[in-house]
mmCIF file of N, CA and C in Angstrom:
data_model
loop_
_atom_site.group_PDB
_atom_site.id
_atom_site.type_symbol
_atom_site.label_atom_id
_atom_site.label_comp_id
_atom_site.label_asym_id
_atom_site.label_seq_id
_atom_site.Cartn_x
_atom_site.Cartn_y
_atom_site.Cartn_z
ATOM 1 N N MET A 1 -95.388 139.762 -72.871
ATOM 2 C CA MET A 1 -95.267 140.789 -73.884
ATOM 3 C C MET A 1 -96.565 140.833 -74.687
ATOM 4 N N SER A 2 -97.041 142.039 -74.942
ATOM 5 C CA SER A 2 -98.312 142.183 -75.654
ATOM 6 C C SER A 2 -98.148 141.882 -77.148
ATOM 7 N N THR A 3 -99.262 141.614 -77.774
ATOM 8 C CA THR A 3 -99.262 141.333 -79.209
ATOM 9 C C THR A 3 -98.767 142.541 -79.994
ATOM 10 N N LYS A 4 -99.154 143.728 -79.557
ATOM 11 C CA LYS A 4 -98.722 144.943 -80.231
ATOM 12 C C LYS A 4 -97.205 145.087 -80.178
ATOM 13 N N ALA A 5 -96.609 144.762 -79.048
ATOM 14 C CA ALA A 5 -95.151 144.843 -78.907
ATOM 15 C C ALA A 5 -94.456 143.830 -79.813
ATOM 16 N N VAL A 6 -95.010 142.645 -79.920
ATOM 17 C CA VAL A 6 -94.425 141.616 -80.792
ATOM 18 C C VAL A 6 -94.494 142.059 -82.247
ATOM 19 N N VAL A 7 -95.632 142.606 -82.657
ATOM 20 C CA VAL A 7 -95.785 143.081 -84.030
ATOM 21 C C VAL A 7 -94.787 144.206 -84.309
ATOM 22 N N PHE A 8 -94.611 145.113 -83.361
ATOM 23 C CA PHE A 8 -93.648 146.201 -83.532
ATOM 24 C C PHE A 8 -92.220 145.663 -83.643
ATOM 25 N N LEU A 9 -91.866 144.697 -82.805
ATOM 26 C CA LEU A 9 -90.524 144.106 -82.874
ATOM 27 C C LEU A 9 -90.294 143.392 -84.199
ATOM 28 N N LEU A 10 -91.310 142.717 -84.716
ATOM 29 C CA LEU A 10 -91.196 142.079 -86.030
ATOM 30 C C LEU A 10 -91.016 143.126 -87.129
ATOM 31 N N PHE A 11 -91.705 144.242 -87.000
ATOM 32 C CA PHE A 11 -91.556 145.347 -87.943
ATOM 33 C C PHE A 11 -90.122 145.887 -87.920
ATOM 34 N N VAL A 12 -89.576 146.077 -86.745
ATOM 35 C CA VAL A 12 -88.193 146.554 -86.610
ATOM 36 C C VAL A 12 -87.212 145.526 -87.161
ATOM 37 N N LEU A 13 -87.426 144.260 -86.868
ATOM 38 C CA LEU A 13 -86.565 143.197 -87.379
ATOM 39 C C LEU A 13 -86.603 143.160 -88.904
ATOM 40 N N TRP A 14 -87.789 143.240 -89.490
ATOM 41 C CA TRP A 14 -87.928 143.214 -90.944
ATOM 42 C C TRP A 14 -87.176 144.384 -91.589
ATOM 43 N N ASN A 15 -87.339 145.586 -91.038
ATOM 44 C CA ASN A 15 -86.644 146.735 -91.598
ATOM 45 C C ASN A 15 -85.131 146.611 -91.424
ATOM 46 N N SER A 16 -84.688 145.990 -90.345
ATOM 47 C CA SER A 16 -83.262 145.743 -90.157
ATOM 48 C C SER A 16 -82.730 144.771 -91.203
ATOM 49 N N LEU A 17 -83.509 143.749 -91.515
ATOM 50 C CA LEU A 17 -83.101 142.788 -92.550
ATOM 51 C C LEU A 17 -83.066 143.435 -93.935
ATOM 52 N N VAL A 18 -84.022 144.298 -94.226
ATOM 53 C CA VAL A 18 -84.027 145.007 -95.507
ATOM 54 C C VAL A 18 -82.802 145.915 -95.599
ATOM 55 N N PHE A 19 -82.498 146.628 -94.521
ATOM 56 C CA PHE A 19 -81.305 147.479 -94.466
ATOM 57 C C PHE A 19 -80.049 146.648 -94.730
ATOM 58 N N ALA A 20 -79.937 145.512 -94.067
ATOM 59 C CA ALA A 20 -78.783 144.633 -94.258
ATOM 60 C C ALA A 20 -78.716 144.098 -95.680
ATOM 61 N N GLY A 21 -79.868 143.847 -96.291
ATOM 62 C CA GLY A 21 -79.904 143.377 -97.677
ATOM 63 C C GLY A 21 -79.312 144.390 -98.634
ATOM 64 N N TYR A 22 -79.592 145.660 -98.412
ATOM 65 C CA TYR A 22 -79.000 146.701 -99.253
ATOM 66 C C TYR A 22 -77.489 146.751 -99.065
ATOM 67 N N GLY A 23 -77.034 146.605 -97.833
ATOM 68 C CA GLY A 23 -75.599 146.582 -97.585
ATOM 69 C C GLY A 23 -74.929 145.378 -98.229
ATOM 70 N N LEU A 24 -75.558 144.238 -98.132
ATOM 71 C CA LEU A 24 -75.017 143.013 -98.728
ATOM 72 C C LEU A 24 -74.958 143.135 -100.247
ATOM 73 N N ASP A 25 -76.020 143.670 -100.849
ATOM 74 C CA ASP A 25 -76.034 143.820 -102.300
ATOM 75 C C ASP A 25 -74.965 144.806 -102.760
ATOM 76 N N LYS A 26 -74.753 145.874 -102.010
ATOM 77 C CA LYS A 26 -73.705 146.840 -102.365
ATOM 78 C C LYS A 26 -72.329 146.183 -102.304
ATOM 79 N N ARG A 27 -72.093 145.405 -101.254
ATOM 80 C CA ARG A 27 -70.797 144.730 -101.123
ATOM 81 C C ARG A 27 -70.582 143.746 -102.271
ATOM 82 N N ARG A 28 -71.629 143.025 -102.616
ATOM 83 C CA ARG A 28 -71.515 142.074 -103.732
ATOM 84 C C ARG A 28 -71.317 142.803 -105.060
ATOM 85 N N ALA A 29 -71.913 143.969 -105.209
ATOM 86 C CA ALA A 29 -71.733 144.747 -106.436
ATOM 87 C C ALA A 29 -70.277 145.170 -106.588
ATOM 88 N N ARG A 30 -69.663 145.582 -105.507
ATOM 89 C CA ARG A 30 -68.258 145.990 -105.559
ATOM 90 C C ARG A 30 -67.336 144.824 -105.881
ATOM 91 N N ARG A 31 -67.698 143.650 -105.405
ATOM 92 C CA ARG A 31 -66.860 142.461 -105.626
ATOM 93 C C ARG A 31 -67.160 141.753 -106.938
ATOM 94 N N GLY A 32 -68.239 142.135 -107.576
ATOM 95 C CA GLY A 32 -68.600 141.501 -108.838
ATOM 96 C C GLY A 32 -69.174 140.107 -108.679
ATOM 97 N N SER A 33 -69.751 139.813 -107.525
ATOM 98 C CA SER A 33 -70.315 138.481 -107.302
ATOM 99 C C SER A 33 -71.839 138.510 -107.441
ATOM 100 N N TRP A 34 -72.476 137.376 -107.125
ATOM 101 C CA TRP A 34 -73.915 137.201 -107.259
ATOM 102 C C TRP A 34 -74.648 138.298 -106.484
ATOM 103 N N ARG A 35 -75.701 138.854 -107.099
ATOM 104 C CA ARG A 35 -76.420 139.992 -106.530
ATOM 105 C C ARG A 35 -77.842 139.624 -106.142
ATOM 106 N N ILE A 36 -78.420 140.425 -105.289
ATOM 107 C CA ILE A 36 -79.836 140.332 -104.958
ATOM 108 C C ILE A 36 -80.586 141.033 -106.090
ATOM 109 N N SER A 37 -81.647 140.425 -106.586
ATOM 110 C CA SER A 37 -82.347 141.011 -107.732
ATOM 111 C C SER A 37 -83.015 142.331 -107.342
ATOM 112 N N GLU A 38 -83.128 143.207 -108.334
ATOM 113 C CA GLU A 38 -83.788 144.489 -108.098
ATOM 114 C C GLU A 38 -85.241 144.283 -107.698
ATOM 115 N N LYS A 39 -85.876 143.294 -108.293
ATOM 116 C CA LYS A 39 -87.271 142.994 -107.966
ATOM 117 C C LYS A 39 -87.418 142.673 -106.482
ATOM 118 N N THR A 40 -86.492 141.878 -105.950
ATOM 119 C CA THR A 40 -86.536 141.524 -104.526
ATOM 120 C C THR A 40 -86.349 142.756 -103.662
ATOM 121 N N LEU A 41 -85.378 143.588 -103.996
ATOM 122 C CA LEU A 41 -85.137 144.800 -103.215
ATOM 123 C C LEU A 41 -86.350 145.725 -103.245
ATOM 124 N N LEU A 42 -86.970 145.854 -104.397
ATOM 125 C CA LEU A 42 -88.139 146.725 -104.513
ATOM 126 C C LEU A 42 -89.331 146.174 -103.735
ATOM 127 N N LEU A 43 -89.564 144.866 -103.829
ATOM 128 C CA LEU A 43 -90.691 144.270 -103.101
ATOM 129 C C LEU A 43 -90.495 144.353 -101.590
ATOM 130 N N GLU A 44 -89.264 144.156 -101.144
ATOM 131 C CA GLU A 44 -88.985 144.297 -99.711
ATOM 132 C C GLU A 44 -89.291 145.709 -99.246
ATOM 133 N N SER A 45 -88.992 146.675 -100.090
ATOM 134 C CA SER A 45 -89.257 148.071 -99.743
ATOM 135 C C SER A 45 -90.753 148.329 -99.616
ATOM 136 N N LEU A 46 -91.522 147.778 -100.525
ATOM 137 C CA LEU A 46 -92.968 148.023 -100.520
ATOM 138 C C LEU A 46 -93.694 147.296 -99.402
ATOM 139 N N PHE A 47 -93.224 146.125 -99.031
ATOM 140 C CA PHE A 47 -93.903 145.330 -98.006
ATOM 141 C C PHE A 47 -93.349 145.638 -96.623
ATOM 142 N N LEU A 48 -93.629 146.859 -96.174
ATOM 143 C CA LEU A 48 -93.280 147.351 -94.834
ATOM 144 C C LEU A 48 -91.778 147.387 -94.572
ATOM 145 N N GLY A 49 -90.979 147.543 -95.616
ATOM 146 C CA GLY A 49 -89.538 147.674 -95.441
ATOM 147 C C GLY A 49 -89.014 149.014 -95.923
ATOM 148 N N GLY A 50 -89.882 150.002 -96.002
ATOM 149 C CA GLY A 50 -89.511 151.309 -96.536
ATOM 150 C C GLY A 50 -88.437 152.020 -95.734
ATOM 151 N N ILE A 51 -88.512 151.932 -94.426
ATOM 152 C CA ILE A 51 -87.515 152.598 -93.580
ATOM 153 C C ILE A 51 -86.147 151.961 -93.778
ATOM 154 N N GLY A 52 -86.090 150.647 -93.745
ATOM 155 C CA GLY A 52 -84.829 149.942 -93.938
ATOM 156 C C GLY A 52 -84.253 150.173 -95.324
ATOM 157 N N ALA A 53 -85.116 150.193 -96.343
ATOM 158 C CA ALA A 53 -84.655 150.417 -97.718
ATOM 159 C C ALA A 53 -84.139 151.836 -97.892
ATOM 160 N N PHE A 54 -84.868 152.802 -97.378
ATOM 161 C CA PHE A 54 -84.457 154.195 -97.498
ATOM 162 C C PHE A 54 -83.115 154.416 -96.802
ATOM 163 N N LEU A 55 -83.009 153.940 -95.572
ATOM 164 C CA LEU A 55 -81.755 154.111 -94.838
ATOM 165 C C LEU A 55 -80.613 153.317 -95.472
ATOM 166 N N GLY A 56 -80.905 152.107 -95.953
ATOM 167 C CA GLY A 56 -79.882 151.304 -96.614
ATOM 168 C C GLY A 56 -79.369 151.968 -97.873
ATOM 169 N N GLY A 57 -80.270 152.545 -98.642
ATOM 170 C CA GLY A 57 -79.861 153.257 -99.848
ATOM 171 C C GLY A 57 -79.000 154.458 -99.536
ATOM 172 N N LYS A 58 -79.367 155.204 -98.502
ATOM 173 C CA LYS A 58 -78.609 156.401 -98.127
ATOM 174 C C LYS A 58 -77.267 156.052 -97.489
ATOM 175 N N VAL A 59 -77.269 155.137 -96.537
ATOM 176 C CA VAL A 59 -76.041 154.794 -95.810
ATOM 177 C C VAL A 59 -75.021 154.132 -96.728
ATOM 178 N N PHE A 60 -75.482 153.181 -97.535
ATOM 179 C CA PHE A 60 -74.560 152.435 -98.399
ATOM 180 C C PHE A 60 -74.413 153.076 -99.781
ATOM 181 N N ARG A 61 -75.128 154.168 -100.017
ATOM 182 C CA ARG A 61 -75.129 154.839 -101.326
ATOM 183 C C ARG A 61 -75.374 153.829 -102.439
ATOM 184 N N HIS A 62 -76.464 153.115 -102.270
ATOM 185 C CA HIS A 62 -76.792 152.028 -103.189
ATOM 186 C C HIS A 62 -78.149 152.281 -103.829
ATOM 187 N N LYS A 63 -78.185 152.240 -105.132
ATOM 188 C CA LYS A 63 -79.398 152.412 -105.935
ATOM 189 C C LYS A 63 -79.976 153.821 -105.813
ATOM 190 N N THR A 64 -79.165 154.801 -105.475
ATOM 191 C CA THR A 64 -79.665 156.160 -105.274
ATOM 192 C C THR A 64 -79.896 156.894 -106.585
ATOM 193 N N ARG A 65 -79.306 156.447 -107.673
ATOM 194 C CA ARG A 65 -79.482 157.116 -108.967
ATOM 195 C C ARG A 65 -80.722 156.632 -109.706
ATOM 196 N N ASN A 66 -81.245 155.498 -109.335
ATOM 197 C CA ASN A 66 -82.428 154.950 -110.003
ATOM 198 C C ASN A 66 -83.688 155.621 -109.472
ATOM 199 N N ARG A 67 -84.394 156.301 -110.362
ATOM 200 C CA ARG A 67 -85.602 157.018 -109.943
ATOM 201 C C ARG A 67 -86.663 156.095 -109.378
ATOM 202 N N TYR A 68 -86.823 154.926 -109.993
ATOM 203 C CA TYR A 68 -87.874 154.031 -109.505
ATOM 204 C C TYR A 68 -87.546 153.490 -108.123
ATOM 205 N N PHE A 69 -86.268 153.355 -107.782
ATOM 206 C CA PHE A 69 -85.932 152.946 -106.421
ATOM 207 C C PHE A 69 -86.296 154.048 -105.439
ATOM 208 N N ARG A 70 -85.957 155.285 -105.773
ATOM 209 C CA ARG A 70 -86.311 156.389 -104.874
ATOM 210 C C ARG A 70 -87.821 156.488 -104.714
ATOM 211 N N LEU A 71 -88.560 156.327 -105.809
ATOM 212 C CA LEU A 71 -90.022 156.366 -105.735
ATOM 213 C C LEU A 71 -90.554 155.270 -104.818
ATOM 214 N N VAL A 72 -90.033 154.066 -104.978
ATOM 215 C CA VAL A 72 -90.491 152.947 -104.150
ATOM 216 C C VAL A 72 -90.092 153.160 -102.698
ATOM 217 N N TRP A 73 -88.914 153.752 -102.460
ATOM 218 C CA TRP A 73 -88.522 154.042 -101.072
ATOM 219 C C TRP A 73 -89.538 154.971 -100.418
ATOM 220 N N TYR A 74 -89.936 156.023 -101.141
ATOM 221 C CA TYR A 74 -90.897 156.960 -100.558
ATOM 222 C C TYR A 74 -92.273 156.323 -100.386
ATOM 223 N N LEU A 75 -92.666 155.497 -101.327
ATOM 224 C CA LEU A 75 -93.927 154.766 -101.163
ATOM 225 C C LEU A 75 -93.845 153.818 -99.973
ATOM 226 N N GLY A 76 -92.699 153.157 -99.824
ATOM 227 C CA GLY A 76 -92.496 152.276 -98.675
ATOM 228 C C GLY A 76 -92.513 153.033 -97.360
ATOM 229 N N LEU A 77 -91.904 154.218 -97.357
ATOM 230 C CA LEU A 77 -91.943 155.049 -96.147
ATOM 231 C C LEU A 77 -93.368 155.444 -95.789
ATOM 232 N N LEU A 78 -94.154 155.808 -96.798
ATOM 233 C CA LEU A 78 -95.562 156.133 -96.542
ATOM 234 C C LEU A 78 -96.313 154.933 -95.986
ATOM 235 N N GLY A 79 -96.043 153.759 -96.540
ATOM 236 C CA GLY A 79 -96.668 152.547 -96.017
ATOM 237 C C GLY A 79 -96.256 152.255 -94.592
ATOM 238 N N ASP A 80 -94.977 152.468 -94.287
ATOM 239 C CA ASP A 80 -94.489 152.250 -92.924
ATOM 240 C C ASP A 80 -95.127 153.231 -91.943
ATOM 241 N N ILE A 81 -95.246 154.483 -92.357
ATOM 242 C CA ILE A 81 -95.870 155.486 -91.498
ATOM 243 C C ILE A 81 -97.335 155.136 -91.252
ATOM 244 N N ALA A 82 -98.030 154.722 -92.305
ATOM 245 C CA ALA A 82 -99.437 154.321 -92.152
ATOM 246 C C ALA A 82 -99.557 153.114 -91.225
ATOM 247 N N PHE A 83 -98.644 152.149 -91.369
ATOM 248 C CA PHE A 83 -98.666 150.964 -90.511
ATOM 249 C C PHE A 83 -98.415 151.354 -89.057
ATOM 250 N N LEU A 84 -97.426 152.192 -88.812
ATOM 251 C CA LEU A 84 -97.130 152.612 -87.436
ATOM 252 C C LEU A 84 -98.286 153.413 -86.846
ATOM 253 N N TYR A 85 -98.917 154.246 -87.647
ATOM 254 C CA TYR A 85 -100.097 154.984 -87.188
ATOM 255 C C TYR A 85 -101.202 154.012 -86.784
ATOM 256 N N TRP A 86 -101.422 153.021 -87.641
ATOM 257 C CA TRP A 86 -102.432 152.011 -87.336
ATOM 258 C C TRP A 86 -102.074 151.263 -86.058
ATOM 259 N N LEU A 87 -100.801 150.888 -85.918
ATOM 260 C CA LEU A 87 -100.368 150.113 -84.770
ATOM 261 C C LEU A 87 -100.527 150.903 -83.474
ATOM 262 N N VAL A 88 -100.143 152.156 -83.485
ATOM 263 C CA VAL A 88 -100.145 152.963 -82.260
ATOM 264 C C VAL A 88 -101.525 153.524 -81.938
ATOM 265 N N TRP A 89 -102.212 154.081 -82.936
ATOM 266 C CA TRP A 89 -103.425 154.813 -82.648
ATOM 267 C C TRP A 89 -104.722 154.046 -82.905
ATOM 268 N N LEU A 90 -104.730 153.215 -83.911
ATOM 269 C CA LEU A 90 -105.992 152.571 -84.253
ATOM 270 C C LEU A 90 -106.170 151.190 -83.643
ATOM 271 N N TRP A 91 -105.092 150.520 -83.334
ATOM 272 C CA TRP A 91 -105.176 149.176 -82.745
ATOM 273 C C TRP A 91 -105.149 149.335 -81.234
ATOM 274 N N ARG A 92 -106.301 149.369 -80.623
ATOM 275 C CA ARG A 92 -106.360 149.578 -79.174
ATOM 276 C C ARG A 92 -106.970 148.411 -78.484
#
């Protein structure tokens, strides 16, 4: 397996974990138990987890009213798009 494929799989795995984190935090919010901090969720979104955060927010309807979360999701999506562009087109 090429290095590019491994990096892409790690990217997909990371976004899957971020997505699952949003689902876990939503479930914990409903149960009133220990939560994942907002800082952690936001940082995960910015560090190449924008796709997972955006989808997690939409699917689980979690943190959708907070403007700064939506802003960070879009910034994370832009970062993810830039990373994928770099991975596919610039890393040859």
